[in-house]
mmCIF file of C-alpha atoms in Angstrom:
data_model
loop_
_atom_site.group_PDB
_atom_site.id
_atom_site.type_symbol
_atom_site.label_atom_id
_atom_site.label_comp_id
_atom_site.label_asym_id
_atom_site.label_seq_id
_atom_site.Cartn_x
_atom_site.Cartn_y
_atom_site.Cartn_z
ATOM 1 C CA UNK A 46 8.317 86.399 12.176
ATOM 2 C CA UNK A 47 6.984 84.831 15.067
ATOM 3 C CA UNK A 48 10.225 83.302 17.103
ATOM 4 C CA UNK A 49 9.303 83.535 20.837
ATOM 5 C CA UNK A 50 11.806 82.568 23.356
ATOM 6 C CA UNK A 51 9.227 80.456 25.520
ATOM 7 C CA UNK A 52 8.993 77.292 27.154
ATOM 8 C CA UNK A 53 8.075 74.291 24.691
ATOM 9 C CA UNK A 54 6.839 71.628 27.361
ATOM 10 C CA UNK A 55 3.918 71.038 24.865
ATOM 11 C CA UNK A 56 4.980 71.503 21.935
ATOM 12 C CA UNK A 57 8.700 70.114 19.806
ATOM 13 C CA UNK A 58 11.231 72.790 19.987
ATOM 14 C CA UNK A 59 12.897 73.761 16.727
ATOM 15 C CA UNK A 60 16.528 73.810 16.412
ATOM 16 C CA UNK A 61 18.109 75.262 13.689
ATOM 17 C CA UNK A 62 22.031 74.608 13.179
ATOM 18 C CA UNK A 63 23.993 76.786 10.365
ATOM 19 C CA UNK A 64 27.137 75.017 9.635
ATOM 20 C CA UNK A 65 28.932 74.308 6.577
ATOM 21 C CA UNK A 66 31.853 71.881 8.171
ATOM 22 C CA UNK A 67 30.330 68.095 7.379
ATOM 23 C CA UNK A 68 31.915 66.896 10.312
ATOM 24 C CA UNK A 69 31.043 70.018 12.672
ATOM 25 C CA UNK A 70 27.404 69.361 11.854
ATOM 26 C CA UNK A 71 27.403 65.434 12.845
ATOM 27 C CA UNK A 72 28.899 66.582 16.389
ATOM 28 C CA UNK A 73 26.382 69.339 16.712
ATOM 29 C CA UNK A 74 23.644 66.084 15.490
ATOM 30 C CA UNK A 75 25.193 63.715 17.706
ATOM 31 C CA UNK A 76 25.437 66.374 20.988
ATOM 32 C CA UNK A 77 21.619 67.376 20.461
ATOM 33 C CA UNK A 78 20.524 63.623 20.172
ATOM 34 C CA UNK A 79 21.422 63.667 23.994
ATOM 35 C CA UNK A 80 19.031 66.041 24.782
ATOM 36 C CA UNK A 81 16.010 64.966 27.081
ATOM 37 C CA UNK A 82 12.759 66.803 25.245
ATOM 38 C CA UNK A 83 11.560 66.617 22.057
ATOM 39 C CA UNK A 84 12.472 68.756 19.493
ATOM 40 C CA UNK A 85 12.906 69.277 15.821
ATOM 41 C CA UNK A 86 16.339 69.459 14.169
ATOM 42 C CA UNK A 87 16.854 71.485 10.495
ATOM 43 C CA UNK A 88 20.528 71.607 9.476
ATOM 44 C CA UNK A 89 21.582 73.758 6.494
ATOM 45 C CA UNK A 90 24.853 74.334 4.854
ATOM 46 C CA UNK A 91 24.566 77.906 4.137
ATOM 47 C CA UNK A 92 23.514 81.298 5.094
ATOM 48 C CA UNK A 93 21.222 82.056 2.295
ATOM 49 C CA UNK A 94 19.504 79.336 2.474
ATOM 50 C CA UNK A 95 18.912 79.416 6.484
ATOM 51 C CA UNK A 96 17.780 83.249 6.243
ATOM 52 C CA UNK A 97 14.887 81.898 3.699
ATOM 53 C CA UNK A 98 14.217 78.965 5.673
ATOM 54 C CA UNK A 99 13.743 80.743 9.242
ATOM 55 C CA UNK A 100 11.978 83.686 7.244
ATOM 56 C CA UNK A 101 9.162 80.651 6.393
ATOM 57 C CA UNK A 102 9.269 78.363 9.448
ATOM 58 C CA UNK A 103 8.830 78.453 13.006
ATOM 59 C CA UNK A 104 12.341 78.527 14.823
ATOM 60 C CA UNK A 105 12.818 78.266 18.445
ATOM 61 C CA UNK A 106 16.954 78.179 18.562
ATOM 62 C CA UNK A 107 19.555 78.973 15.837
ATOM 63 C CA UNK A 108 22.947 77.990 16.074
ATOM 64 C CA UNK A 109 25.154 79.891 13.438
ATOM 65 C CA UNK A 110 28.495 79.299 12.177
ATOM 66 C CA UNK A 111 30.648 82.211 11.928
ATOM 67 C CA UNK A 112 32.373 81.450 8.760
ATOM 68 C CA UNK A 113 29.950 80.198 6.038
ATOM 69 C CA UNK A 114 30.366 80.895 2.247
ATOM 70 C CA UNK A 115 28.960 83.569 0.808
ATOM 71 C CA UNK A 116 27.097 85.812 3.979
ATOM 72 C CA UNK A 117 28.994 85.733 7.241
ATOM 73 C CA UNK A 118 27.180 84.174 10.104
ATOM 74 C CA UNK A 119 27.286 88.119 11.447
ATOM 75 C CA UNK A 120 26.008 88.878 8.601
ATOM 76 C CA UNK A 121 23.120 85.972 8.879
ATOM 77 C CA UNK A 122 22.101 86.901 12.179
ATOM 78 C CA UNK A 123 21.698 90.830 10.936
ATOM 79 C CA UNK A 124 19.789 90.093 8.201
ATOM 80 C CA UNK A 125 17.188 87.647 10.091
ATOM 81 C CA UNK A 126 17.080 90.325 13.014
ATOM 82 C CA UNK A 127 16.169 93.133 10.525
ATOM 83 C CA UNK A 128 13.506 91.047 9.340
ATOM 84 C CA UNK A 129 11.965 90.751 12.955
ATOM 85 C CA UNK A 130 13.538 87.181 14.090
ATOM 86 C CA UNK A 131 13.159 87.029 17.481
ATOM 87 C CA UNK A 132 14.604 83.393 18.434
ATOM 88 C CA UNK A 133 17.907 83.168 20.766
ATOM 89 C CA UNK A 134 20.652 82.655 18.784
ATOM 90 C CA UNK A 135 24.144 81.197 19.505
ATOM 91 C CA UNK A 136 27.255 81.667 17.379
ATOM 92 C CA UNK A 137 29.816 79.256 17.111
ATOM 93 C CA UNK A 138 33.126 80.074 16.025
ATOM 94 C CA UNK A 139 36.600 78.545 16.043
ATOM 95 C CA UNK A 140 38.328 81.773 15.203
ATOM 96 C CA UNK A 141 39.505 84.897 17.123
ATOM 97 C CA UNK A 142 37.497 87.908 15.742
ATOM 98 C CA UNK A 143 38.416 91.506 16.827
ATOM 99 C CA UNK A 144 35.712 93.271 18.461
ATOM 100 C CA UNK A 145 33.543 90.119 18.479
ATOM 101 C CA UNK A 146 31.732 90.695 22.010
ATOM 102 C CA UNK A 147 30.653 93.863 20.828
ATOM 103 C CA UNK A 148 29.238 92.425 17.592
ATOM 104 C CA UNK A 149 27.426 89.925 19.599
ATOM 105 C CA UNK A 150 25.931 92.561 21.667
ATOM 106 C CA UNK A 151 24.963 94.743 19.232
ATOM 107 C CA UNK A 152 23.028 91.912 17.523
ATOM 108 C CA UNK A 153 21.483 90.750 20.370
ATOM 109 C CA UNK A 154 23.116 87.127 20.002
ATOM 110 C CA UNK A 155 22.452 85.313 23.291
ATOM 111 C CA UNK A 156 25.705 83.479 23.489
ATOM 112 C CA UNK A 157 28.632 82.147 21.369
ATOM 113 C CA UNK A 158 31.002 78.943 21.691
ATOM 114 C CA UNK A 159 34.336 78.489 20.398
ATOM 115 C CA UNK A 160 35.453 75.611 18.984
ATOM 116 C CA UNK A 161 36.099 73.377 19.799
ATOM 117 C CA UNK A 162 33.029 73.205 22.230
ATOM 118 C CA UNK A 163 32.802 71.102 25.297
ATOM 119 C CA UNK A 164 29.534 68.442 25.166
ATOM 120 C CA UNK A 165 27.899 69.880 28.207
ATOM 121 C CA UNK A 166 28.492 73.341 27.520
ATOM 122 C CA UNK A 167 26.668 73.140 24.158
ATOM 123 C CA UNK A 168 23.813 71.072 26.004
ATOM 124 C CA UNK A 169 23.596 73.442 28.696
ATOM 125 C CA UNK A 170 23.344 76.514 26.515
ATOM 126 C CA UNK A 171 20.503 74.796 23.972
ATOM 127 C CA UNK A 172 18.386 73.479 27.279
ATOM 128 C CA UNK A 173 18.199 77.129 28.866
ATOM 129 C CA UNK A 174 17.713 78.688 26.187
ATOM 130 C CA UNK A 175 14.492 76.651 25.410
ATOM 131 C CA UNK A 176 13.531 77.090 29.101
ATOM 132 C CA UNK A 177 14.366 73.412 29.799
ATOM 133 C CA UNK A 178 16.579 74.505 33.242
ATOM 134 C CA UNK A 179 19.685 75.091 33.172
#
């Protein structure tokens, strides 16, 4: 898979949100809409269906949700990584998970919110890691 972590000054950054929560998703829509670069927004409802999409498209960003049907978001973000997916990847969660730091470490996530999130924090996050400052 070709997911660089790079700057994307010439080019639209793709964002990639895994969330299964209706309204979760329109806040996540709304938040990014503030953002001041151009980029390109894929939402999906599921884990299955985000590991085949980011296995055939360029992704710059994922955002997962840690409780999806079916595959965990843990469980996403192992799967994509074993197939070579090399984007930054945040987690969101709004539930207390033992041992979670060290999951997040040993998958190489980049960061994870809890939800709720604060606005700025979730701009802040999605800006640096695209190389937009921060």
């Amino acid at each position: 898979m070709s997911n660089q972590n790079q700057h994307y000054h010439a080019e639209k950054a793709t964002i990639v949100v895994v969330e299964d929560d209706v309204h979760i998703k329109h806040i996540v829509e709304m938040i990014l809409f503030e953002l001041s670069f151009p980029y390109h927004l894929s939402v999906i409802g599921n884990a299955e269906e985000a590991l085949t999409y980011c296995q055939q498209h360029v992704c710059h960003l994922l955002m997962v949700d840690y409780s999806l049907p079916g595959m965990n978001g843990l469980e996403l973000v192992a799967a994509l990584k074993e197939a070579g997916f090399g984007a930054p990847i945040v987690l969101l969660t709004g539930y207390e998970i033992a041992n979670l730091e060290r999951q997040i470490a040993d998958l190489g996530i980049a960061l994870y919110l809890r939800k709720p999130f604060p606005k700025d924090e979730l701009l802040a996050a999605v800006q640096r890691l695209l190389g937009f400052g921060g």
